[in-house]
CSV table of C-alpha atoms and ligand atoms in Angstrom, one decimal:
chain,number,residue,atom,x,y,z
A,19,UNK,CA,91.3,97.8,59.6
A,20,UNK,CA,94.0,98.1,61.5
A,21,UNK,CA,94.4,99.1,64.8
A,22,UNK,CA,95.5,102.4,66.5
A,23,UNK,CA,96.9,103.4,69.3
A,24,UNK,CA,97.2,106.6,71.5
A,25,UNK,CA,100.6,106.3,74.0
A,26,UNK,CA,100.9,109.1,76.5
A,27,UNK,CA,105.0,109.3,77.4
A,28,UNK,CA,104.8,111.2,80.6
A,29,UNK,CA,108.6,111.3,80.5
A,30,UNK,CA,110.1,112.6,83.8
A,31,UNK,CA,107.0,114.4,84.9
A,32,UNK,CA,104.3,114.4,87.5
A,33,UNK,CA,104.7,113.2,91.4
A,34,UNK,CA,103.9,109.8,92.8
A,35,UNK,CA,100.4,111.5,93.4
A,36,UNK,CA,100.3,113.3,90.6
A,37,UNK,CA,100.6,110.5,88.2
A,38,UNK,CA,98.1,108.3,90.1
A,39,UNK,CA,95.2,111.3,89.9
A,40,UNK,CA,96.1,111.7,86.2
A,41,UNK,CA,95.8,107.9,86.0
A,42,UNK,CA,92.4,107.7,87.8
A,43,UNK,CA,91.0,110.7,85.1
A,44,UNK,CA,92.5,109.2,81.6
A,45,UNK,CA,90.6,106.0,83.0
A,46,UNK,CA,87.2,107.9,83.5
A,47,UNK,CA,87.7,109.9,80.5
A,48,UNK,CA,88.4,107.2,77.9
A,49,UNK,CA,86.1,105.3,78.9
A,50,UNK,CA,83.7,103.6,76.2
A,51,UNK,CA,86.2,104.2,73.6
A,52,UNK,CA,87.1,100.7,72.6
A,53,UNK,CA,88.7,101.0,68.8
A,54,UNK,CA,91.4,103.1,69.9
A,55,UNK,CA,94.0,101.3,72.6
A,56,UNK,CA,95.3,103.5,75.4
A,57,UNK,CA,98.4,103.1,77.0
A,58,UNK,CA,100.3,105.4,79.5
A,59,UNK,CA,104.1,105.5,80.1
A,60,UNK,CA,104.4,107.4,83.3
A,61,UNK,CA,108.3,107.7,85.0
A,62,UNK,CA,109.6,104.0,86.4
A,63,UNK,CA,108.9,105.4,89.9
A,64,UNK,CA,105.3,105.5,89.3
A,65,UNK,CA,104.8,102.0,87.4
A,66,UNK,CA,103.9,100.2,90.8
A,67,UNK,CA,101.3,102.6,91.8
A,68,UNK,CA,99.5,103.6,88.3
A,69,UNK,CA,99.9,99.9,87.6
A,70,UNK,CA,97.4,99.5,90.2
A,71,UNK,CA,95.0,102.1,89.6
A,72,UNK,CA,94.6,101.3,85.8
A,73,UNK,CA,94.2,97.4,86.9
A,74,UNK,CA,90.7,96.0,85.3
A,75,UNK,CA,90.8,98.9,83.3
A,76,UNK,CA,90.9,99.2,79.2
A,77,UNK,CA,94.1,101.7,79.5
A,78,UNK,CA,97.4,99.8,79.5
A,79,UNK,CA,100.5,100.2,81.0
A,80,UNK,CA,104.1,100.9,79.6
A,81,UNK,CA,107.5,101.8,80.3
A,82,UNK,CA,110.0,104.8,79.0
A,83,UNK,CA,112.9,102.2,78.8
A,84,UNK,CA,114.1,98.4,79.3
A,85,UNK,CA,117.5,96.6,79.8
A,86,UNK,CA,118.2,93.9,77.4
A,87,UNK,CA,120.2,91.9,80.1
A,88,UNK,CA,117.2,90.0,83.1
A,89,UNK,CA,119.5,91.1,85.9
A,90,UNK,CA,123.2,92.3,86.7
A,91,UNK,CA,125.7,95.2,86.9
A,92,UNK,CA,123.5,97.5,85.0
A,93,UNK,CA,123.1,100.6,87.5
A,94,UNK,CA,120.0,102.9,86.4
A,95,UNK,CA,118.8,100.4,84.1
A,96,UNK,CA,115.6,98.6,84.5
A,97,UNK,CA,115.2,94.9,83.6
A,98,UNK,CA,112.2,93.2,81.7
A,99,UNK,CA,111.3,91.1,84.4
A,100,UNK,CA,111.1,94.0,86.8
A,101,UNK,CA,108.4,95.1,83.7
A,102,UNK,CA,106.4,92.5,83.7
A,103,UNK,CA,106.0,92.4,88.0
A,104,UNK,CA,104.4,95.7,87.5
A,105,UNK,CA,102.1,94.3,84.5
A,106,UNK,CA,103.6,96.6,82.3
A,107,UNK,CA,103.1,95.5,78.6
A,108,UNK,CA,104.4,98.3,76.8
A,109,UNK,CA,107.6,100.4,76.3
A,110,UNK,CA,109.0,103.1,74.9
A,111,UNK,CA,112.2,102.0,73.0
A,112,UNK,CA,114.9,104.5,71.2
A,113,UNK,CA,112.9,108.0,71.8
A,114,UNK,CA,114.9,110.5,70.3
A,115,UNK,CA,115.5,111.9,74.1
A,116,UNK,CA,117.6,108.7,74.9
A,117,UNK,CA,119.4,109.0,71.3
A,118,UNK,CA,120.2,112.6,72.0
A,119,UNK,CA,120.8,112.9,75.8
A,120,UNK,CA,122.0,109.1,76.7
A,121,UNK,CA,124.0,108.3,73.3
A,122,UNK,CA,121.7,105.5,72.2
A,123,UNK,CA,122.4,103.6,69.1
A,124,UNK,CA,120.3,101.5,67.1
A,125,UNK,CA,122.3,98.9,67.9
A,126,UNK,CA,121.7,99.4,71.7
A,127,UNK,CA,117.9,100.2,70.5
A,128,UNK,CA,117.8,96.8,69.0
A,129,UNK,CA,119.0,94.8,72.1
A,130,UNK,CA,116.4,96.3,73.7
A,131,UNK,CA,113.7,95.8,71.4
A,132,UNK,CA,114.4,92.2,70.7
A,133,UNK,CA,114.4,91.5,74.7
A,134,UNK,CA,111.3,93.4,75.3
A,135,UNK,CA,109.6,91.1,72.4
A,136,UNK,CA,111.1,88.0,74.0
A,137,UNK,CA,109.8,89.1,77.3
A,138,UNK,CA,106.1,89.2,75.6
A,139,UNK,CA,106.6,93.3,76.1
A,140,UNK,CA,105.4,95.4,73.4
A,141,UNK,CA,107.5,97.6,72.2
A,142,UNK,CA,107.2,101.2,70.8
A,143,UNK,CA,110.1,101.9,68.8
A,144,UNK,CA,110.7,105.9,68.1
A,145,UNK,CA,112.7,106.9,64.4
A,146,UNK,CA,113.0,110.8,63.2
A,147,UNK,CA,115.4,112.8,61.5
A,148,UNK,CA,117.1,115.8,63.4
A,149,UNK,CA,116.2,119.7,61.9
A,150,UNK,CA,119.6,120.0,60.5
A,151,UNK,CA,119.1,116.3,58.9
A,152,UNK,CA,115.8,117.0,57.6
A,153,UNK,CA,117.4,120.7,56.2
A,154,UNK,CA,120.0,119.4,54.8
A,155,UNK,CA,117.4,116.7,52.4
A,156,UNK,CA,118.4,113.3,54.7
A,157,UNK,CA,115.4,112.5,56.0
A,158,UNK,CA,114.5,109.6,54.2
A,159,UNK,CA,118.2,108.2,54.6
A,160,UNK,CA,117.8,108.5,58.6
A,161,UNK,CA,114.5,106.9,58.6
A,162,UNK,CA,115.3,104.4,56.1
A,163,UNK,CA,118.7,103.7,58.4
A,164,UNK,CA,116.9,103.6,61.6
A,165,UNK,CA,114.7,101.1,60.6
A,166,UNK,CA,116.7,98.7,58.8
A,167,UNK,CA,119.4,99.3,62.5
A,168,UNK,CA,116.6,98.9,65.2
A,169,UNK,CA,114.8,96.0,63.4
A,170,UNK,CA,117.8,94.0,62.3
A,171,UNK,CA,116.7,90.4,63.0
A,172,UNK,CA,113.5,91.2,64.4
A,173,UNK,CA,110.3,89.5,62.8
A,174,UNK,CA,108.0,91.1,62.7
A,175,UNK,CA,104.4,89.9,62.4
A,176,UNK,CA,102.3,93.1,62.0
A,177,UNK,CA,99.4,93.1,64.1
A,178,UNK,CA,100.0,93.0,67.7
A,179,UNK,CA,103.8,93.4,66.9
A,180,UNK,CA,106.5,96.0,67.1
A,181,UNK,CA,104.9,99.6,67.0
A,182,UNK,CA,106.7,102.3,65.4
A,183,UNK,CA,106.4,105.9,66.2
A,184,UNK,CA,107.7,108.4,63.5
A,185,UNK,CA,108.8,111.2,65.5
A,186,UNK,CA,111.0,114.2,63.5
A,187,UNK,CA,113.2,115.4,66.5
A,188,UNK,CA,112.1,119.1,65.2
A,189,UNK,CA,108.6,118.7,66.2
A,190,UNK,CA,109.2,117.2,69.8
A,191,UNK,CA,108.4,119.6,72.3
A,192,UNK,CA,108.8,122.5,70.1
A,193,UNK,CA,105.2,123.4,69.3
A,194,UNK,CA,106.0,122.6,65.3
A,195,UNK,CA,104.0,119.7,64.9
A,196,UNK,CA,104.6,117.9,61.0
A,197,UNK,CA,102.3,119.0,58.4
A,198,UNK,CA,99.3,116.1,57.5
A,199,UNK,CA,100.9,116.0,54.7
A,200,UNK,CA,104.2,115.8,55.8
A,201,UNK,CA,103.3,113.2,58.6
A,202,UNK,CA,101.3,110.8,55.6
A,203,UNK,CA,104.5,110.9,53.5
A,204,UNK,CA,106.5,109.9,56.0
A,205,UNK,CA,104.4,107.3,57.3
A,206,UNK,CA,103.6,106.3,53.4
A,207,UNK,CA,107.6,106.6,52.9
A,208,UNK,CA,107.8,103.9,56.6
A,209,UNK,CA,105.8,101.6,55.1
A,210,UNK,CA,107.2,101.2,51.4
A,211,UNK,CA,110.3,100.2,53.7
A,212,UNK,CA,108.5,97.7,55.7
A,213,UNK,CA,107.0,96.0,52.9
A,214,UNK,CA,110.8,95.5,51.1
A,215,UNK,CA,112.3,94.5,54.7
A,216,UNK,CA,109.4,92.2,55.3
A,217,UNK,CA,106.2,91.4,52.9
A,218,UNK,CA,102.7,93.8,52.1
A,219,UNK,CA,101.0,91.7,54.6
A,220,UNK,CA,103.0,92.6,57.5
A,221,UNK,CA,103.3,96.4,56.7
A,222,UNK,CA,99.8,96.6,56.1
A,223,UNK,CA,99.4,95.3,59.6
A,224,UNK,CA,102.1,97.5,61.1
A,225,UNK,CA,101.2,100.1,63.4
A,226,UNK,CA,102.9,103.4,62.5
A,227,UNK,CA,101.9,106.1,65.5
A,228,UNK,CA,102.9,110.1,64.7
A,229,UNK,CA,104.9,111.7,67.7
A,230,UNK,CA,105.7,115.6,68.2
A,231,UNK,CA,103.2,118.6,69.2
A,232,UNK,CA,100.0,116.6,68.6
A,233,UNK,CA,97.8,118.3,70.3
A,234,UNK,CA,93.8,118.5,71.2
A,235,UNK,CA,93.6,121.1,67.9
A,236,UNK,CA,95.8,119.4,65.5
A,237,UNK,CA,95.3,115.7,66.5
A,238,UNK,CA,92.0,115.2,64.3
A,239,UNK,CA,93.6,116.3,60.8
A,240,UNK,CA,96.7,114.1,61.7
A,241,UNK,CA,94.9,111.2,62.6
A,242,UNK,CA,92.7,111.7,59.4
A,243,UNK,CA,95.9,111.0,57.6
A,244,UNK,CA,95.6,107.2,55.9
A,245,UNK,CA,99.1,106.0,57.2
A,246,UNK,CA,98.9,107.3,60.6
A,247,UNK,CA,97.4,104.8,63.2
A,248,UNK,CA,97.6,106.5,66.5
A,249,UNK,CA,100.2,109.0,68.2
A,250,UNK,CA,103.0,108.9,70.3
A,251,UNK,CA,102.0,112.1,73.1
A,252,UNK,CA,104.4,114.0,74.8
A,253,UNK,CA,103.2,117.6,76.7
A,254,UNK,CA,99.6,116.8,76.3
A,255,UNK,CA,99.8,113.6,77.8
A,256,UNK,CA,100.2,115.6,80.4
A,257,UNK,CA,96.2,116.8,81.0
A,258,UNK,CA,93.3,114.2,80.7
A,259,UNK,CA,91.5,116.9,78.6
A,260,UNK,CA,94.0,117.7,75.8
A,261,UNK,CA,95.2,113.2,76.1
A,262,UNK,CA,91.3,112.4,75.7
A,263,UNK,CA,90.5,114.7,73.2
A,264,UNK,CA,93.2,113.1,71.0
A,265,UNK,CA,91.7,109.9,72.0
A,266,UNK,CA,88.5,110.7,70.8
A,267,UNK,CA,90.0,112.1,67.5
A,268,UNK,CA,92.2,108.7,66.4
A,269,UNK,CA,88.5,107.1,67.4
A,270,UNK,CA,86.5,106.0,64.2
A,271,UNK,CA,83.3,107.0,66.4
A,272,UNK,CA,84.4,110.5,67.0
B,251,LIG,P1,105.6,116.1,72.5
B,251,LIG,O1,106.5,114.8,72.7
B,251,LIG,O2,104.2,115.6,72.2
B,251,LIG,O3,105.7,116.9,73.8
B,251,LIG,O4,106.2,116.9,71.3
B,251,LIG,C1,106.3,113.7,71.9
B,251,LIG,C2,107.3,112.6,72.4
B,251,LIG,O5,108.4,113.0,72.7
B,251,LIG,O6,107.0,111.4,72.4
């Protein structure tokens, strides 16, 4: 079976003490659940602190964003190594936020991703379409060009390895979450790819999350879906209720 996992990308929310009470509750609340991994991105600012709340505990830790360089003229960046002091062991890599607002490529997203891998980081690595690319019947041809641009030279091994969250940039914040159906043909569509760019195996293996308006009353459906191992959450990351609840639903025991 393979494995799923829940991320909650905090983004650039919540106060130093904020973040560490919302660490201390996902903690309590998750809790017993151990076939569904937890991880929580809060801002950079807060990685210290919530790094050492969640120590000893099942829920792991993970950054919105990593340099591909160790150290250097790289103003607002932050560097792997700088990661790993805070026992981050996650990140967030190409979210549609940082393609949209920062200019990121896949080229850039690939630097990053291949570093973070070196640097024994996991990476989460975001792909979607755009409303007027998904109107306009590109979908597919995004995905498909994504893929093939953030994993070029990457191996991938499948389990344990590069995570990729499908995220269509029209359901992001907007309340318009994708359809099941839409969401398992996607993920269906992400995994015929993987298999050609790598082998069945590692496909099979691959952890595909959904990202955009899960919430605690959609999450169960979308999780139901075969393809979909886990989600990428955005707003309701935001309250331990709404985060554990979707928990709970990716959980085979819920
Ligand atoms: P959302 O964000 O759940 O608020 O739509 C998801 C994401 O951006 O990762």
């Amino acid at each position: 079976m393979r494995e799923r996992i829940i991320a909650g990308n905090w983004k650039m929310n919540t106060t130093l003490q904020e973040g560490v009470e919302l660490a201390h509750s996902i903690i309590q609340a998750v809790k017993g659940i151990d076939d569904v991994t937890v991880v929580i991105c809060p801002p950079a600012t807060h990685l210290s602190a919530v790094g050492e709340v969640i120590k000893g505990s099942s829920v792991g830790l993970g950054a919105q964003n990593v340099h591909w360089e160790e150290k250097g003229a790289f103003t607002g960046e932050i560097s792997p190594l700088m990661l790993e002091e805070f026992g981050c062991r996650w990140v967030i890599i190409g979210h549609s936020e940082r393609r949209f607002w920062f200019g990121e490529t896949d080229k850039i997203v690939n630097h990053r991703l291949r570093r973070a891998l070196k640097s024994g980081i996991r990476p989460i690595v975001c792909i979607g379409e755009t409303l007027e690319e998904m109107e306009s019947g590109r979908a597919y041809t995004v995905i498909e060009a994504q893929l093939k641009g953030s994993l070029d030279e990457v191996q991938l091994t499948g389990r344990g390895s590069v995570v990729i969250a499908y995220e269509p940039v029209w359901a992001i914040g907007t309340g318009r979450n994708a359809t099941p159906g839409e969401a398992q043909e996607a993920h269906s569509f992400i995994r015929k790819m993987l298999t050609m760019m790598y082998d069945k195996e590692t496909a099979e293996n691959t952890v595909i999350q959904y990202g955009g308006s899960v919430n605690e009353k959609n999450a169960a459906e979308l999780m139901a879906c075969e393809d979909v191992d886990g989600g990428l959450i955005g707003g309701a990351s935001l309250s331990v209720d709404k985060f554990s609840t979707i928990v709970r639903a990716a959980s085979s025991t819920s």
